[in-house]
CSV table of C-alpha atoms in Angstrom, one decimal:
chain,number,residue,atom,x,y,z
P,25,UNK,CA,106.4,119.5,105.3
P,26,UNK,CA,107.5,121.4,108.5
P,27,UNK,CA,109.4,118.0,110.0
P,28,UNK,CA,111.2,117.5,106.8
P,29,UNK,CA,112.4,121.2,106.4
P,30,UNK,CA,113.7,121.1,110.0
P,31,UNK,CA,115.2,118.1,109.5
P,32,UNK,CA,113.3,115.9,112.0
P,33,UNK,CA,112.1,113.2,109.0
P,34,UNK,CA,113.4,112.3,105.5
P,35,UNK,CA,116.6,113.5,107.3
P,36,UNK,CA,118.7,111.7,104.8
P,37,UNK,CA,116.8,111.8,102.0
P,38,UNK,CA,118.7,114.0,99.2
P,39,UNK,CA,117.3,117.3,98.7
P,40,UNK,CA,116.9,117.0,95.1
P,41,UNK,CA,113.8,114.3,96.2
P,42,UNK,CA,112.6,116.7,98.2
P,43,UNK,CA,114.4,115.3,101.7
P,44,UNK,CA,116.4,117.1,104.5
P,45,UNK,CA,119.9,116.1,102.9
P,46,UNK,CA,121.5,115.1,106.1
P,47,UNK,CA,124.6,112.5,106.5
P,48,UNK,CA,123.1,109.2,108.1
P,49,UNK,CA,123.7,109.5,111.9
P,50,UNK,CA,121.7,106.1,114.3
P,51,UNK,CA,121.9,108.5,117.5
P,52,UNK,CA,120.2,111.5,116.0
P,53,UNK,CA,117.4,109.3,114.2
P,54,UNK,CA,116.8,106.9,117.2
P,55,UNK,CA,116.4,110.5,119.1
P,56,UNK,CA,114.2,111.7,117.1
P,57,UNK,CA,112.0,108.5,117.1
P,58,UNK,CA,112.0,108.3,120.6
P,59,UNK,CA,110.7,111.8,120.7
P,60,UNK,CA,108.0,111.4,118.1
P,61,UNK,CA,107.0,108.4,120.4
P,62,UNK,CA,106.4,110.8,123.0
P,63,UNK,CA,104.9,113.2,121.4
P,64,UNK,CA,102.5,110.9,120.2
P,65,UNK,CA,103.1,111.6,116.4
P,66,UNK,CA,101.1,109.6,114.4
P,67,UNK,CA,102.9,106.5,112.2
P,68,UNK,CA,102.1,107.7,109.0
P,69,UNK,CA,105.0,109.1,109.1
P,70,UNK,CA,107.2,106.3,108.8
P,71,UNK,CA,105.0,104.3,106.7
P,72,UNK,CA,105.6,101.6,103.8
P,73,UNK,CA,106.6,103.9,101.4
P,74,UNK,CA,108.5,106.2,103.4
P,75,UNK,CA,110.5,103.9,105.4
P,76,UNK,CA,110.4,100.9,102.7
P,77,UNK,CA,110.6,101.6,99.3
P,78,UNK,CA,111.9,105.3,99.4
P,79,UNK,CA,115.5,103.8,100.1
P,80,UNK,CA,114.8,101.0,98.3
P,81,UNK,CA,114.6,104.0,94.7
P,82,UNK,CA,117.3,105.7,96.0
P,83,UNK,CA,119.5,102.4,95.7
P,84,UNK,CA,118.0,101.0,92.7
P,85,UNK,CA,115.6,102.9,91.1
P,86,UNK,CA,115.8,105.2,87.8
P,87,UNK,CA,116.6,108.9,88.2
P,88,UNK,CA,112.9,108.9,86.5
P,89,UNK,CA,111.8,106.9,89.4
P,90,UNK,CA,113.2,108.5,91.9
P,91,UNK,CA,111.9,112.0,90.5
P,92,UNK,CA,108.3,110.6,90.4
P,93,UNK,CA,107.5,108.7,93.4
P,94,UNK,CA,110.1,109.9,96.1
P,95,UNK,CA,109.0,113.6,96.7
P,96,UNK,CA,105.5,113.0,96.6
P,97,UNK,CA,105.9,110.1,98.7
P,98,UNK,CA,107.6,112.2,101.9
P,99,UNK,CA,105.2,114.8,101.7
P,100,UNK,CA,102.0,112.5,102.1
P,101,UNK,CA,100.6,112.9,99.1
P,102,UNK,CA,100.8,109.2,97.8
P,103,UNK,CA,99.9,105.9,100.4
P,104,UNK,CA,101.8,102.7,99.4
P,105,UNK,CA,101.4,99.8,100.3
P,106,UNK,CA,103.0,96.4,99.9
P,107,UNK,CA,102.2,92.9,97.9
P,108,UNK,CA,104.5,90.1,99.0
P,109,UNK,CA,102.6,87.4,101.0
P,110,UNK,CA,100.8,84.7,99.2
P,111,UNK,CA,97.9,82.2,100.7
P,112,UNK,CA,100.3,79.0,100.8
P,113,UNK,CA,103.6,80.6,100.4
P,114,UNK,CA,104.0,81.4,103.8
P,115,UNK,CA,107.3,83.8,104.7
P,116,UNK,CA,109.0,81.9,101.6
P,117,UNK,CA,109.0,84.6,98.9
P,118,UNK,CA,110.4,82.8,96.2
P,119,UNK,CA,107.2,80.0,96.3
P,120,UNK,CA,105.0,83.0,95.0
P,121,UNK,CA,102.4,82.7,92.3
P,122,UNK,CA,101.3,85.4,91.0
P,123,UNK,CA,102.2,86.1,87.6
P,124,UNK,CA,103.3,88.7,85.2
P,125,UNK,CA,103.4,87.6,81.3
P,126,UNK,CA,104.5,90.7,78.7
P,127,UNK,CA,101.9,91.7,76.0
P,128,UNK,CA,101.6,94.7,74.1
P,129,UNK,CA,104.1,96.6,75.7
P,130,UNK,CA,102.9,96.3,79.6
P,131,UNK,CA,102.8,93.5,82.1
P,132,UNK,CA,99.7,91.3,82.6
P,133,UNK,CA,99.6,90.7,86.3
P,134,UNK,CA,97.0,87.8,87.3
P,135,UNK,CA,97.3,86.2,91.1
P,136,UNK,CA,96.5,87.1,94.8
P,137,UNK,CA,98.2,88.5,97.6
P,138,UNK,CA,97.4,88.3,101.5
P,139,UNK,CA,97.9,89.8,104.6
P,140,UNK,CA,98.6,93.4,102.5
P,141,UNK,CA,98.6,96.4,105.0
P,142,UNK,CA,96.3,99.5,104.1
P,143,UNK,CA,95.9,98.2,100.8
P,144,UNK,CA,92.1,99.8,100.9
P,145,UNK,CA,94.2,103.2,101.9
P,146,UNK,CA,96.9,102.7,99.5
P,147,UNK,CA,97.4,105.0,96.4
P,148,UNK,CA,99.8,102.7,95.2
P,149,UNK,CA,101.4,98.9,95.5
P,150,UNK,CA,104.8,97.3,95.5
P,151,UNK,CA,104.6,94.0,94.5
P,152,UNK,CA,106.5,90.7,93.1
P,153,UNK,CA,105.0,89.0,90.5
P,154,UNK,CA,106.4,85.8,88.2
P,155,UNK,CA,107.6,86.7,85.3
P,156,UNK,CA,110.0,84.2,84.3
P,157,UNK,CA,107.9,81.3,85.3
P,158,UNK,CA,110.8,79.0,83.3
P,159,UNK,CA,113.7,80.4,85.7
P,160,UNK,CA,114.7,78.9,89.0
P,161,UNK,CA,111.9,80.6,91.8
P,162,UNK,CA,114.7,83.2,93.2
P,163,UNK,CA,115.6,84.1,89.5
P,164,UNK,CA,112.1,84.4,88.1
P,165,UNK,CA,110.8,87.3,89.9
P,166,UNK,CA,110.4,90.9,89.6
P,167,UNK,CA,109.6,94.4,91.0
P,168,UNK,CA,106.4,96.5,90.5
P,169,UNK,CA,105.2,99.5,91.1
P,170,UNK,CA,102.1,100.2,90.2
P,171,UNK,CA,98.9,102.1,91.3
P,172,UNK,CA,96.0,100.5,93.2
P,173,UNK,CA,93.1,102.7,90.9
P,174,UNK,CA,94.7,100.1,88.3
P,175,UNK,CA,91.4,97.9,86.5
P,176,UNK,CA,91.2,94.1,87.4
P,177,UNK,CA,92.5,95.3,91.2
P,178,UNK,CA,90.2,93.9,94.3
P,179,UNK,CA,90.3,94.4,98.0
P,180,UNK,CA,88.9,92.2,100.6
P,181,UNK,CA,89.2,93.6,103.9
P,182,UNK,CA,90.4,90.7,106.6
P,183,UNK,CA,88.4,91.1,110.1
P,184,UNK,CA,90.0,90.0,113.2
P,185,UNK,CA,88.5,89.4,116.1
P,186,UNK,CA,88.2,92.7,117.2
P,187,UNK,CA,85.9,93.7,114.3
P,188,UNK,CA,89.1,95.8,112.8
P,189,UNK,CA,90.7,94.9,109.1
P,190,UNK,CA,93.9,96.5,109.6
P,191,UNK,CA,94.7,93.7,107.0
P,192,UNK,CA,93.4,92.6,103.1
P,193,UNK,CA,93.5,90.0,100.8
P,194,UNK,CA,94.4,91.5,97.0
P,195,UNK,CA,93.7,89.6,94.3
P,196,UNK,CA,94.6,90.8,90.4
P,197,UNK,CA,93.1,90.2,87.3
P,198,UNK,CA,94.7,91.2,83.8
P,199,UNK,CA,96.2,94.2,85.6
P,200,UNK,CA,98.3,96.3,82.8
P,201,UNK,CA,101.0,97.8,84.4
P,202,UNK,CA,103.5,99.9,82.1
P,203,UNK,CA,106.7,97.7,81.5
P,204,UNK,CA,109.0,100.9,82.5
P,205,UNK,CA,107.2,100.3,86.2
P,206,UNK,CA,109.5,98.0,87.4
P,207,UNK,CA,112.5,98.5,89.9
P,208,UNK,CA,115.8,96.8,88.4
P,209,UNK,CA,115.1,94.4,85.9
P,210,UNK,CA,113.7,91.3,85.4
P,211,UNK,CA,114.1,88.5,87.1
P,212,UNK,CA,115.6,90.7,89.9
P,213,UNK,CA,113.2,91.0,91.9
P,214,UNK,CA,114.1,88.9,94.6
P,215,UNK,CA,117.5,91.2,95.6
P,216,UNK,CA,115.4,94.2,95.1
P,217,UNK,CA,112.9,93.0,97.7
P,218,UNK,CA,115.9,92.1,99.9
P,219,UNK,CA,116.7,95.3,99.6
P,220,UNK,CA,113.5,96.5,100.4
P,221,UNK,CA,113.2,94.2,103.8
P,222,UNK,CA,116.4,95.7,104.7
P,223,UNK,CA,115.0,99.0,105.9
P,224,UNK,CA,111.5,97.3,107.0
């Protein structure tokens, strides 16, 4: 809370989201990062959600949205984290399987991801999931948001060698997410994710 009232994080996130509500400025923030390098300030602070999908609402989310998740977000009091990789889709997005058909007003999620960072942390997910299976795979895609407490959600911790599982697999099963959860609409998932890589 102190950092982002002194301007030292969420510098320019607007101050209606609960941000600092300074104009972008590369020299300032690379400062700044160099100094909470230093300082030995822990990484929380520019996690997934902050760094990733906060810019990512501000571009394209709903002014509901961004009045939800952004604030709360910054000030640590929601962990996100993210559901892109697939076993056998390798770096190529579009070849994703899991799928999300439409019944009864929400989303029906079934599929797996891997490789999904502090997913047995994470208050909530950002995901892509299928939903126009008939579409071409970039078109077919979409955006959710959607919280990990959700039924039908498992975590599998992946060890490493080092007996650490910084890492999960997260598989779904008839997960019911609200339909007004998604970022942009469907079938645009695949630009808002873009979007979302751009400030990975």
């Amino acid at each position: 809370q102190l950092l982002i009232l002194h301007g030292y994080t969420a510098r320019t996130i607007p101050k209606e989201y609960g941000g600092y509500g300074a104009e972008p400025d590369i020299l300032k923030s690379r400062i700044i990062a160099e100094e909470f390098s230093r300082a030995g300030i822990p990484a929380g602070l520019a996690n997934q959600g902050i760094s990733m999908l906060v810019p990512t609402l501000l571009e394209l989310g709903t002014e509901a949205q961004k009045r939800q998740w952004i604030e709360p977000t910054l000030n640590g009091e929601i962990v996100w984290c993210q559901g892109y990789s697939e076993p056998g889709a390798g770096s190529d997005l579009a070849a994703l399987k899991t799928s999300a058909r439409v019944e009864n007003g929400d989303f029906v999620i079934n599929g797996q991801k891997i490789w999904t960072s502090t997913a047995k942390q994470a208050d909530m997910i950002f995901c892509l999931v299928r939903t126009e299976p008939d579409a071409p795979k970039h078109g077919g895609i979409s955006y959710l948001i959607f919280s990990m407490d959700t039924p039908g959600i498992e975590v599998r911790p992946l060890k490493t060698m080092t007996g650490h599982a910084e890492f999960n697999e997260t598989f779904f099963t008839d997960v019911r997410v609200p339909l007004d959860q998604i970022v942009g609409q469907r079938g645009q998932g695949w630009y808002v994710a873009n979007a979302t890589l751009g400030h990975e």
